[in-house]
PDB file of C-alpha atoms in Angstrom:
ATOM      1  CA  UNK A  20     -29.748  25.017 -26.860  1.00 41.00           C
ATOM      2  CA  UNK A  21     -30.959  21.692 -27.860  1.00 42.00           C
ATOM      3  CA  UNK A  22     -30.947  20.815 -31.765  1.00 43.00           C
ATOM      4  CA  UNK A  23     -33.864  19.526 -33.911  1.00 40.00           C
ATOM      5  CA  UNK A  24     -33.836  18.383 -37.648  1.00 40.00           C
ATOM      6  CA  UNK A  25     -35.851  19.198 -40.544  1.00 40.00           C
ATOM      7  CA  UNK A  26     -38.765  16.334 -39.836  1.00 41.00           C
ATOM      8  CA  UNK A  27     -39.266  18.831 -36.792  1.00 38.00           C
ATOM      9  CA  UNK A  28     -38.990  22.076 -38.605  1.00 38.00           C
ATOM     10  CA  UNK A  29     -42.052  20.903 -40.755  1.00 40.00           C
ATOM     11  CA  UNK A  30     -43.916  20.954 -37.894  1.00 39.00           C
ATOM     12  CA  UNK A  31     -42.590  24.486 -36.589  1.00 38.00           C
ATOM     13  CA  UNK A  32     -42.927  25.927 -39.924  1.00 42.00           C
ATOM     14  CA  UNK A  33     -46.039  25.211 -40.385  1.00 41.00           C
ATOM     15  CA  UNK A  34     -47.761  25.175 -44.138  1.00 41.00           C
ATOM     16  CA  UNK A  35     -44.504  27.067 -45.445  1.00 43.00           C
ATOM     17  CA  UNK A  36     -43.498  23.903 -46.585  1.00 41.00           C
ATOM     18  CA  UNK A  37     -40.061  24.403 -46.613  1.00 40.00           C
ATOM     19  CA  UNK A  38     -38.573  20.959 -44.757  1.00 39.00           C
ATOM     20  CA  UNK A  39     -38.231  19.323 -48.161  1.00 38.00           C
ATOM     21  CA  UNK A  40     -35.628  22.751 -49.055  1.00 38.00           C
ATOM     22  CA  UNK A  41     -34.302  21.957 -45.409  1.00 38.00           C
ATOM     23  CA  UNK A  42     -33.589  18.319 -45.632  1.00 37.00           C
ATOM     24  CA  UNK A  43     -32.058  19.026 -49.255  1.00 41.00           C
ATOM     25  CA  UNK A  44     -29.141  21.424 -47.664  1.00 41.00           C
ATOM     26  CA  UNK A  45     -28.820  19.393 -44.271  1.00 45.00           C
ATOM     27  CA  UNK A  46     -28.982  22.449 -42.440  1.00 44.00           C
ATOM     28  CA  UNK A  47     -29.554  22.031 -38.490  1.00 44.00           C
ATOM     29  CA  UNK A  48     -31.305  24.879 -36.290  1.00 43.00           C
ATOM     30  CA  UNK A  49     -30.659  25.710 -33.247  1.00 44.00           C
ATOM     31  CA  UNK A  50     -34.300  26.478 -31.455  1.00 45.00           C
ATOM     32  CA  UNK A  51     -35.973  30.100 -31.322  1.00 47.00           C
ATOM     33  CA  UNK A  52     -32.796  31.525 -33.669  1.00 45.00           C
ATOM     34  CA  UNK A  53     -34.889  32.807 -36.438  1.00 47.00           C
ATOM     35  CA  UNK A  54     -35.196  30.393 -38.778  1.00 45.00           C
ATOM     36  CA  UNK A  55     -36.029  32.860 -41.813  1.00 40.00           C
ATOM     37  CA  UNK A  56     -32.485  34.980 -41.340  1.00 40.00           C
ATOM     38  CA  UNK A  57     -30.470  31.956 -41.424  1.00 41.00           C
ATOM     39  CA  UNK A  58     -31.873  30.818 -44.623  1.00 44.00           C
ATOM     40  CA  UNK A  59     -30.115  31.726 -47.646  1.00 49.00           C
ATOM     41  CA  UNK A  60     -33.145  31.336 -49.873  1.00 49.00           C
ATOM     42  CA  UNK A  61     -36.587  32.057 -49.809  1.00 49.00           C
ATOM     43  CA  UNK A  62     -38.187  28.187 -49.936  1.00 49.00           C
ATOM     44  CA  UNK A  63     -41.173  29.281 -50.987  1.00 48.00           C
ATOM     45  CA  UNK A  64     -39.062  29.790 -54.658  1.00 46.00           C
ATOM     46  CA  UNK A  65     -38.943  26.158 -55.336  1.00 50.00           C
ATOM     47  CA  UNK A  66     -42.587  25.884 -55.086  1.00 54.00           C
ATOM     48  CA  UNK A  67     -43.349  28.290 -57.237  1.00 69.00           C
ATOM     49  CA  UNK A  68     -41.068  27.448 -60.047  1.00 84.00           C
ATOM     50  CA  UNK A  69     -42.270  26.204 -63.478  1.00 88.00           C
ATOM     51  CA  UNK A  70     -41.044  23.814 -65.020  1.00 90.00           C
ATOM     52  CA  UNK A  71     -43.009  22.303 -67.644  1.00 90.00           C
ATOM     53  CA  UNK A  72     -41.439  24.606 -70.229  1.00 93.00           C
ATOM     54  CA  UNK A  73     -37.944  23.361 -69.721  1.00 95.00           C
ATOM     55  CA  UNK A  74     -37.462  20.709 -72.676  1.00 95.00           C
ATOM     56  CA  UNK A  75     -33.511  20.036 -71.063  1.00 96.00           C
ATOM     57  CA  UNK A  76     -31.372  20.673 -68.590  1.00 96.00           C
ATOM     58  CA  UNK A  77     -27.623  20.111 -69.120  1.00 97.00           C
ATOM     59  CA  UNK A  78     -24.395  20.547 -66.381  1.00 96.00           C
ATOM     60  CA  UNK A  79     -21.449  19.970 -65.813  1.00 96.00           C
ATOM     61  CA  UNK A  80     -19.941  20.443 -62.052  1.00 95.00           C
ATOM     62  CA  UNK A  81     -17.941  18.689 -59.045  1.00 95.00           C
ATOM     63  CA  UNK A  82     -19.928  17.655 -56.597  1.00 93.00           C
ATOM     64  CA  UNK A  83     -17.468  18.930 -53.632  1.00 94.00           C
ATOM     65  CA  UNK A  84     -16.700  22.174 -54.449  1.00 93.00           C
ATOM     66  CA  UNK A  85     -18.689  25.454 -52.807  1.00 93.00           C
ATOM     67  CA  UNK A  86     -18.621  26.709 -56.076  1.00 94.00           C
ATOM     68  CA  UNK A  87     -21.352  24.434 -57.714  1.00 94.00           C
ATOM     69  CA  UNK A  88     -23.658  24.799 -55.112  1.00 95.00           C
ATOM     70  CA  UNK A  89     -26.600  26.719 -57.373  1.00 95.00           C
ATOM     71  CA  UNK A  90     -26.118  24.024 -59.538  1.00 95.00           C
ATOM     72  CA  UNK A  91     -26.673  21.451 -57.379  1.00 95.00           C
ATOM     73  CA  UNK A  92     -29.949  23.013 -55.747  1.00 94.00           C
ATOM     74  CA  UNK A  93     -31.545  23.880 -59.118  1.00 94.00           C
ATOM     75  CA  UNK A  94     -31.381  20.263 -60.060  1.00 94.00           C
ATOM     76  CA  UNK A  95     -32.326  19.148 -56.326  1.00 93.00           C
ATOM     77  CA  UNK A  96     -35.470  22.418 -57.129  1.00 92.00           C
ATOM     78  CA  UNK A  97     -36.731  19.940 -59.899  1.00 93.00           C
ATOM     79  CA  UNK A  98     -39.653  18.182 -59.382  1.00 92.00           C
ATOM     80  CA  UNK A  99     -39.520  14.361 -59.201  1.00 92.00           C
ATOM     81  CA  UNK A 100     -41.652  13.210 -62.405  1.00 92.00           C
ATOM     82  CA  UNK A 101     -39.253  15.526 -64.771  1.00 91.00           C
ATOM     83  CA  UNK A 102     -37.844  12.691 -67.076  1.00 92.00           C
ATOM     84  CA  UNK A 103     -41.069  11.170 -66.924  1.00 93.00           C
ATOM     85  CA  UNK A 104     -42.800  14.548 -67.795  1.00 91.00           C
ATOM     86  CA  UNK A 105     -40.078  14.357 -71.169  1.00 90.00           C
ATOM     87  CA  UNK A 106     -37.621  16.660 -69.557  1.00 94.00           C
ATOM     88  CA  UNK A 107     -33.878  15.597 -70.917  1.00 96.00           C
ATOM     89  CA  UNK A 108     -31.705  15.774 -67.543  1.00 95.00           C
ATOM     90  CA  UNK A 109     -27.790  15.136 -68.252  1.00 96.00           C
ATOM     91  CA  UNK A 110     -25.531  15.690 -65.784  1.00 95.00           C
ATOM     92  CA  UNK A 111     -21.474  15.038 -65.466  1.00 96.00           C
ATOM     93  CA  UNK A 112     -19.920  15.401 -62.603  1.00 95.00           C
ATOM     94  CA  UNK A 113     -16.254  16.093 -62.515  1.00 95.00           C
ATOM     95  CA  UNK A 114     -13.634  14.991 -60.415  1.00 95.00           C
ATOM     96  CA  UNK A 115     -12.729  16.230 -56.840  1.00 94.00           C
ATOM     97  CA  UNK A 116      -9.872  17.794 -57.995  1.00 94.00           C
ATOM     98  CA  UNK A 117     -11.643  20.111 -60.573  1.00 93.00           C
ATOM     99  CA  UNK A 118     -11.163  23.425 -60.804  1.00 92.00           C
ATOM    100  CA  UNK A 119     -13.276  23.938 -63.691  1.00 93.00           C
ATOM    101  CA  UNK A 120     -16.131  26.179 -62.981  1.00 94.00           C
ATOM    102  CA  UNK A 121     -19.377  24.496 -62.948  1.00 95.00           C
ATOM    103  CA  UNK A 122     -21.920  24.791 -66.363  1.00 95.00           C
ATOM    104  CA  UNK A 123     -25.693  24.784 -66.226  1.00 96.00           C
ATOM    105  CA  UNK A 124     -27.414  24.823 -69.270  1.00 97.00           C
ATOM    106  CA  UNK A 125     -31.409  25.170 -70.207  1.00 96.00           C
ATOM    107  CA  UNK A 126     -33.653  24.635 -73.066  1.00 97.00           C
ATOM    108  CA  UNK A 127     -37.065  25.314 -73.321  1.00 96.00           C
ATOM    109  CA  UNK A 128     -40.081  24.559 -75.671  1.00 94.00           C
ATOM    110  CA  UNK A 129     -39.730  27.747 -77.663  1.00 93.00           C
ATOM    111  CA  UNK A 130     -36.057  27.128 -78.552  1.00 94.00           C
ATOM    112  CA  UNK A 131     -34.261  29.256 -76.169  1.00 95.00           C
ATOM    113  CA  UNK A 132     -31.367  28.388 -74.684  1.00 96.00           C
ATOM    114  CA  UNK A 133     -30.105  29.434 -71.526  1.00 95.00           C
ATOM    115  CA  UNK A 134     -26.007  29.489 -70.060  1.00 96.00           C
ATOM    116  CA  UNK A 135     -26.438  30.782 -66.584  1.00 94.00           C
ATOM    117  CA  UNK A 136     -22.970  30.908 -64.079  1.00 93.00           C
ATOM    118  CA  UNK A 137     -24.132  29.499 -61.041  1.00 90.00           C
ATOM    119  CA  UNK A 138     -21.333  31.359 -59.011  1.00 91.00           C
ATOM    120  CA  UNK A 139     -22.601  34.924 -59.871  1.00 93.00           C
ATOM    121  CA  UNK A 140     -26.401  34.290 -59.819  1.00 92.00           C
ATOM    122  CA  UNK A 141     -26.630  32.103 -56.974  1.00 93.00           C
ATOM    123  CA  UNK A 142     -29.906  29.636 -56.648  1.00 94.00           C
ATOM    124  CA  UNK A 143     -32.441  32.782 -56.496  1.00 94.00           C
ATOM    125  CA  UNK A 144     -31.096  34.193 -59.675  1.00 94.00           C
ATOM    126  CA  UNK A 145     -31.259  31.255 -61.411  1.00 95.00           C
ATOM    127  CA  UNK A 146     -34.953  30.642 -60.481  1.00 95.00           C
ATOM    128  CA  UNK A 147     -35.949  33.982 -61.470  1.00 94.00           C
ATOM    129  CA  UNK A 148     -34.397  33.813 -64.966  1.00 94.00           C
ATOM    130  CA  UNK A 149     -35.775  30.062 -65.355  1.00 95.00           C
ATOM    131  CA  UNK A 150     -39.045  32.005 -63.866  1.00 94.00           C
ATOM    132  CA  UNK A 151     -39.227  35.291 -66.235  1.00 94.00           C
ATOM    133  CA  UNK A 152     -39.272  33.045 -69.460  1.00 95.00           C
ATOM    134  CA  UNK A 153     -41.269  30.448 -67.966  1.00 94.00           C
ATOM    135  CA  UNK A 154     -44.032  32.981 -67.093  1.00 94.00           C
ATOM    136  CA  UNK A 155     -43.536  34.459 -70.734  1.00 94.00           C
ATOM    137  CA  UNK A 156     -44.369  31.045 -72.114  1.00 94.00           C
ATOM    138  CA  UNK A 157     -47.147  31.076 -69.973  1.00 93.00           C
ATOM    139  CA  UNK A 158     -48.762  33.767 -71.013  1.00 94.00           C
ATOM    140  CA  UNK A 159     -48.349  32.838 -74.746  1.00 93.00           C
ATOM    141  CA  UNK A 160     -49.762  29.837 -73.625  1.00 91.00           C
ATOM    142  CA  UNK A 161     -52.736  31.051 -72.140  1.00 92.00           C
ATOM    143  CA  UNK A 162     -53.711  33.816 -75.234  1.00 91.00           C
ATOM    144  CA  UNK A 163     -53.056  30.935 -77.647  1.00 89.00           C
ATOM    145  CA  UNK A 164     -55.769  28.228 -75.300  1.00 84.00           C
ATOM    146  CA  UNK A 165     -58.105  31.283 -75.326  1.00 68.00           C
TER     147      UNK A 165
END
């Protein structure tokens, strides 16, 4: 069966918009194989994400290992203005041979912090915790504007 990349997916998908989740994993389809069971994420979860309650976003992983791979996506999940939006991003990556587990840590405008294991949440867990105290905020938010 013949191959096609993301930039085609787009097309296949439709107004799903998940070829920017696609291109981010570099994963390759093979044609009619049900795109939505090989997935391992919904990609409509990025775009529904908030973000503008995060104040900082520290971690701490190697870049090779399997292990980190939450980690990675959640920062690859953030939108593109976020430093200029006043979002604090540090990241450290460690060396190849690390066996450290990797560290993702969260602030938000309230105060709370947030220490979330990558490894046992996976990406969708993550978003959905970021999510739940995002949409709390949000709904303070929203009483307080009246």
């Amino acid at each position: 069966m013949p191959l096609f990349s993301s930039h085609i997916l787009d097309e296949v998908v439709g107004s799903r918009k998940t070829s920017a989740v696609l291109c981010r994993t570099n994963i390759t389809y093979h044609v009619g194989s049900g795109l939505e069971e090989k997935s391992q994420f919904d990609a409509q979860t990025f775009n529904t994400m908030i973000t503008r309650f995060i104040t900082e976003v520290n971690t701490k992983f190697n870049p090779f290992s399997m292990r980190s791979r939450a980690t990675r996506l959640f920062l690859s999940s953030l939108p593109p203005n976020a430093r200029q939006t006043g979002m604090q991003i540090n990241t450290s990556l460690l060396p190849r041979t690390s066996t450290a587990p990797p560290t993702l840590h969260i602030k938000f405008k309230d105060g709370k912090e947030m220490s979330l294991d990558g490894e046992k949440l996976g990406i969708k867990g993550i978003i959905e915790e970021v999510d739940r105290h995002s949409r709390a905020l949000q709904k303070q938010a929203d009483l307080t504007d009246g």
